[in-house]
Amino acid sequence: MDDPRKERELAKQVACLVVALMIAALVAPFALAQEQAPRLGVVDMAKVLEGYTEFQASDAEYKQFLRDRQGQLQQRMSVRLLRDDELKEYQNLTSVVAPTDDQKRRLEELRALAEKRENELNGLSRLPDPTPEEKQRLTELQAVADKADEEISGLQQRLADEINQRNKELSEKLNQKIEAALAAVAREKRVDYILSKDAVLYGGRDLTDEVLAKLNPSA
């Protein structure tokens, strides 16, 4: 570069750049020290759910509720080929808390009758060339089966709606209580965020026991 003025201008620009970099190097650590990192808490949610007494009680109640509803459906399906009068008798007998020996015997008779008709329907349906009498009997049994299937389908939908509603109510109730406990612990321990422990690879203050103490105050 032959022009002395251009050389001096370039040297001046380089000097300014070096000074700027030096200032940045001095200021950056100070700025980072002033900016406090977010305080992080972690919670083992599996341990919380396992130790949360109300959740365990609700979970047991919900599972029993499911078993009861599934039992209702299976019971109806097991006797789908009973006629209306027989089905009514069967349902009345199953509602008896302490059935007598005669009532128990009658229940078994009705179950056996329903099973016998199922076997008969299956056998008639497989006949390659049924007689007129067999065709008539097949039509009768199929009509009972079709009516029962329609009723069972409606029962399935009602039970599914009932199960979904119960699950939603329990989930919302427990989630609200868990979220309230998390928020209270976060305020008390002065943390900015609480994450699930299994989502954090490193760091974070474990607040699982503190959250459980909020959820089980009488424990």
CSV table of C-alpha atoms in Angstrom, one decimal:
chain,number,residue,atom,x,y,z
A,1,MET,CA,0.0,0.0,0.0
A,2,ASP,CA,1.7,3.2,-1.2
A,3,ASP,CA,-0.6,5.9,0.1
A,4,PRO,CA,0.6,6.9,3.7
A,5,ARG,CA,-2.8,8.5,4.5
A,6,LYS,CA,-4.6,5.2,3.8
A,7,GLU,CA,-2.1,3.3,5.9
A,8,ARG,CA,-2.6,5.6,8.8
A,9,GLU,CA,-6.4,5.4,8.5
A,10,LEU,CA,-6.2,1.6,8.4
A,11,ALA,CA,-3.9,1.5,11.4
A,12,LYS,CA,-6.4,3.7,13.3
A,13,GLN,CA,-9.3,1.4,12.4
A,14,VAL,CA,-7.4,-1.6,13.6
A,15,ALA,CA,-6.5,0.1,16.8
A,16,CYS,CA,-10.1,1.0,17.5
A,17,LEU,CA,-11.2,-2.6,16.8
A,18,VAL,CA,-8.6,-3.9,19.2
A,19,VAL,CA,-9.8,-1.5,21.9
A,20,ALA,CA,-13.4,-2.5,21.3
A,21,LEU,CA,-12.5,-6.2,21.7
A,22,MET,CA,-10.6,-5.5,24.9
A,23,ILE,CA,-13.6,-3.6,26.4
A,24,ALA,CA,-15.9,-6.4,25.4
A,25,ALA,CA,-13.6,-9.0,27.0
A,26,LEU,CA,-13.6,-7.0,30.2
A,27,VAL,CA,-17.3,-6.3,30.3
A,28,ALA,CA,-18.6,-9.8,29.3
A,29,PRO,CA,-17.7,-11.6,32.5
A,30,PHE,CA,-19.2,-8.8,34.6
A,31,ALA,CA,-22.4,-8.9,32.6
A,32,LEU,CA,-22.7,-12.7,33.0
A,33,ALA,CA,-22.1,-12.4,36.7
A,34,GLN,CA,-25.0,-9.9,37.0
A,35,GLU,CA,-27.4,-12.1,35.1
A,36,GLN,CA,-28.4,-14.9,37.4
A,37,ALA,CA,-29.1,-18.3,35.9
A,38,PRO,CA,-32.7,-19.6,36.3
A,39,ARG,CA,-33.1,-21.8,39.4
A,40,LEU,CA,-34.2,-25.2,38.5
A,41,GLY,CA,-36.1,-27.8,40.6
A,42,VAL,CA,-36.8,-31.4,39.6
A,43,VAL,CA,-39.4,-33.8,40.8
A,44,ASP,CA,-39.6,-37.6,40.4
A,45,MET,CA,-43.2,-37.8,39.2
A,46,ALA,CA,-43.3,-41.6,39.4
A,47,LYS,CA,-42.3,-41.4,43.1
A,48,VAL,CA,-44.9,-38.7,43.7
A,49,LEU,CA,-47.7,-40.7,42.3
A,50,GLU,CA,-46.5,-43.8,44.1
A,51,GLY,CA,-46.4,-41.9,47.4
A,52,TYR,CA,-49.5,-39.7,47.0
A,53,THR,CA,-52.1,-41.4,49.2
A,54,GLU,CA,-55.1,-39.8,47.5
A,55,PHE,CA,-53.9,-40.8,44.1
A,56,GLN,CA,-53.4,-44.4,45.2
A,57,ALA,CA,-56.9,-44.5,46.7
A,58,SER,CA,-58.4,-42.9,43.6
A,59,ASP,CA,-56.5,-45.3,41.4
A,60,ALA,CA,-57.8,-48.3,43.3
A,61,GLU,CA,-61.3,-46.9,43.2
A,62,TYR,CA,-61.1,-46.3,39.4
A,63,LYS,CA,-59.8,-49.8,38.7
A,64,GLN,CA,-62.6,-51.3,40.7
A,65,PHE,CA,-65.1,-49.1,38.8
A,66,LEU,CA,-63.6,-50.4,35.5
A,67,ARG,CA,-63.9,-54.0,36.7
A,68,ASP,CA,-67.5,-53.5,37.7
A,69,ARG,CA,-68.4,-52.0,34.3
A,70,GLN,CA,-66.5,-54.6,32.4
A,71,GLY,CA,-68.3,-57.3,34.4
A,72,GLN,CA,-71.7,-55.8,33.5
A,73,LEU,CA,-70.8,-56.0,29.8
A,74,GLN,CA,-69.4,-59.5,30.0
A,75,GLN,CA,-72.4,-60.7,31.9
A,76,ARG,CA,-74.8,-59.4,29.3
A,77,MET,CA,-72.8,-60.9,26.5
A,78,SER,CA,-72.6,-64.3,28.2
A,79,VAL,CA,-76.5,-64.6,28.1
A,80,ARG,CA,-77.3,-62.8,24.9
A,81,LEU,CA,-79.6,-65.6,23.6
A,82,LEU,CA,-82.0,-65.5,26.5
A,83,ARG,CA,-85.5,-64.3,25.6
A,84,ASP,CA,-86.7,-61.0,27.2
A,85,ASP,CA,-88.6,-62.7,30.0
A,86,GLU,CA,-85.6,-65.0,30.7
A,87,LEU,CA,-83.2,-62.1,30.6
A,88,LYS,CA,-85.3,-60.1,33.1
A,89,GLU,CA,-85.4,-63.1,35.4
A,90,TYR,CA,-81.7,-63.5,35.1
A,91,GLN,CA,-81.0,-59.8,35.9
A,92,ASN,CA,-83.3,-59.9,38.9
A,93,LEU,CA,-81.5,-63.0,40.2
A,94,THR,CA,-78.0,-61.5,39.8
A,95,SER,CA,-79.1,-58.5,41.8
A,96,VAL,CA,-79.9,-60.6,44.8
A,97,VAL,CA,-77.2,-60.0,47.5
A,98,ALA,CA,-77.6,-63.3,49.2
A,99,PRO,CA,-79.3,-65.7,46.8
A,100,THR,CA,-80.8,-69.0,48.1
A,101,ASP,CA,-79.7,-72.3,46.7
A,102,ASP,CA,-82.7,-72.4,44.5
A,103,GLN,CA,-81.9,-69.0,43.1
A,104,LYS,CA,-78.3,-70.1,42.4
A,105,ARG,CA,-79.5,-73.2,40.7
A,106,ARG,CA,-81.9,-71.2,38.5
A,107,LEU,CA,-79.1,-68.8,37.6
A,108,GLU,CA,-77.0,-71.8,36.4
A,109,GLU,CA,-79.9,-73.1,34.4
A,110,LEU,CA,-80.3,-69.8,32.6
A,111,ARG,CA,-76.6,-69.5,31.9
A,112,ALA,CA,-76.5,-73.1,30.5
A,113,LEU,CA,-79.6,-72.4,28.4
A,114,ALA,CA,-77.9,-69.3,26.9
A,115,GLU,CA,-74.8,-71.3,26.1
A,116,LYS,CA,-76.8,-74.1,24.6
A,117,ARG,CA,-78.5,-71.7,22.2
A,118,GLU,CA,-75.2,-70.1,21.3
A,119,ASN,CA,-73.9,-73.6,20.3
A,120,GLU,CA,-77.1,-74.3,18.4
A,121,LEU,CA,-76.8,-71.0,16.5
A,122,ASN,CA,-73.2,-71.7,15.6
A,123,GLY,CA,-74.0,-75.2,14.4
A,124,LEU,CA,-77.0,-74.2,12.3
A,125,SER,CA,-75.0,-71.3,10.8
A,126,ARG,CA,-72.5,-73.8,9.4
A,127,LEU,CA,-75.0,-76.2,7.9
A,128,PRO,CA,-74.4,-76.4,4.1
A,129,ASP,CA,-78.0,-77.5,3.3
A,130,PRO,CA,-80.4,-76.9,6.3
A,131,THR,CA,-83.9,-78.3,6.4
A,132,PRO,CA,-86.9,-75.9,6.5
A,133,GLU,CA,-87.2,-76.6,10.2
A,134,GLU,CA,-83.5,-75.8,10.7
A,135,LYS,CA,-83.8,-72.6,8.7
A,136,GLN,CA,-86.8,-71.5,10.8
A,137,ARG,CA,-84.9,-72.2,14.0
A,138,LEU,CA,-81.8,-70.4,12.7
A,139,THR,CA,-84.0,-67.4,11.9
A,140,GLU,CA,-85.5,-67.4,15.4
A,141,LEU,CA,-82.1,-67.6,17.1
A,142,GLN,CA,-80.5,-65.0,14.8
A,143,ALA,CA,-83.3,-62.6,15.5
A,144,VAL,CA,-82.7,-62.9,19.3
A,145,ALA,CA,-79.0,-62.5,18.7
A,146,ASP,CA,-79.4,-59.4,16.5
A,147,LYS,CA,-81.6,-57.7,19.1
A,148,ALA,CA,-79.1,-58.6,21.8
A,149,ASP,CA,-76.2,-57.3,19.8
A,150,GLU,CA,-77.9,-54.0,19.3
A,151,GLU,CA,-78.6,-53.7,23.0
A,152,ILE,CA,-75.0,-54.7,23.9
A,153,SER,CA,-73.6,-52.1,21.4
A,154,GLY,CA,-75.6,-49.4,23.2
A,155,LEU,CA,-74.5,-50.7,26.6
A,156,GLN,CA,-70.8,-50.6,25.4
A,157,GLN,CA,-71.2,-47.0,24.4
A,158,ARG,CA,-72.9,-45.9,27.6
A,159,LEU,CA,-70.2,-47.7,29.7
A,160,ALA,CA,-67.4,-46.1,27.6
A,161,ASP,CA,-68.9,-42.6,28.1
A,162,GLU,CA,-69.3,-43.3,31.9
A,163,ILE,CA,-65.7,-44.5,32.1
A,164,ASN,CA,-64.3,-41.6,30.2
A,165,GLN,CA,-66.3,-39.1,32.4
A,166,ARG,CA,-65.0,-40.8,35.6
A,167,ASN,CA,-61.4,-40.7,34.3
A,168,LYS,CA,-61.7,-37.1,33.3
A,169,GLU,CA,-63.1,-36.0,36.7
A,170,LEU,CA,-60.5,-37.9,38.7
A,171,SER,CA,-57.6,-36.7,36.5
A,172,GLU,CA,-58.7,-33.1,36.7
A,173,LYS,CA,-59.1,-33.2,40.5
A,174,LEU,CA,-55.7,-34.9,41.1
A,175,ASN,CA,-53.8,-32.7,38.5
A,176,GLN,CA,-55.1,-29.6,40.2
A,177,LYS,CA,-53.8,-30.7,43.6
A,178,ILE,CA,-50.4,-31.8,42.2
A,179,GLU,CA,-50.0,-28.5,40.3
A,180,ALA,CA,-50.9,-26.5,43.4
A,181,ALA,CA,-48.3,-28.5,45.4
A,182,LEU,CA,-45.7,-27.9,42.8
A,183,ALA,CA,-46.4,-24.1,42.7
A,184,ALA,CA,-46.3,-23.9,46.5
A,185,VAL,CA,-43.0,-25.7,46.8
A,186,ALA,CA,-41.5,-23.5,43.9
A,187,ARG,CA,-42.4,-20.4,45.9
A,188,GLU,CA,-41.1,-21.7,49.2
A,189,LYS,CA,-37.8,-22.9,47.7
A,190,ARG,CA,-37.4,-19.9,45.4
A,191,VAL,CA,-37.0,-21.9,42.2
A,192,ASP,CA,-38.1,-20.5,38.8
A,193,TYR,CA,-38.9,-23.8,37.1
A,194,ILE,CA,-39.8,-27.4,38.2
A,195,LEU,CA,-39.3,-30.1,35.6
A,196,SER,CA,-39.8,-33.8,35.6
A,197,LYS,CA,-36.6,-35.5,36.9
A,198,ASP,CA,-36.5,-37.9,34.0
A,199,ALA,CA,-36.4,-35.0,31.5
A,200,VAL,CA,-33.3,-33.4,33.1
A,201,LEU,CA,-29.9,-35.0,32.3
A,202,TYR,CA,-27.9,-33.0,34.8
A,203,GLY,CA,-28.5,-30.5,37.6
A,204,GLY,CA,-31.6,-29.2,39.4
A,205,ARG,CA,-32.6,-29.4,43.0
A,206,ASP,CA,-34.6,-32.5,43.8
A,207,LEU,CA,-37.9,-31.4,45.4
A,208,THR,CA,-39.8,-34.7,45.3
A,209,ASP,CA,-40.0,-35.1,49.1
A,210,GLU,CA,-41.2,-31.5,49.5
A,211,VAL,CA,-43.9,-32.0,47.0
A,212,LEU,CA,-45.0,-35.2,48.6
A,213,ALA,CA,-45.1,-33.4,52.0
A,214,LYS,CA,-47.6,-30.9,50.5
A,215,LEU,CA,-49.7,-33.6,49.0
A,216,ASN,CA,-49.8,-35.8,52.2
A,217,PRO,CA,-49.9,-33.2,55.0
A,218,SER,CA,-51.1,-35.6,57.6
A,219,ALA,CA,-48.5,-38.3,56.8
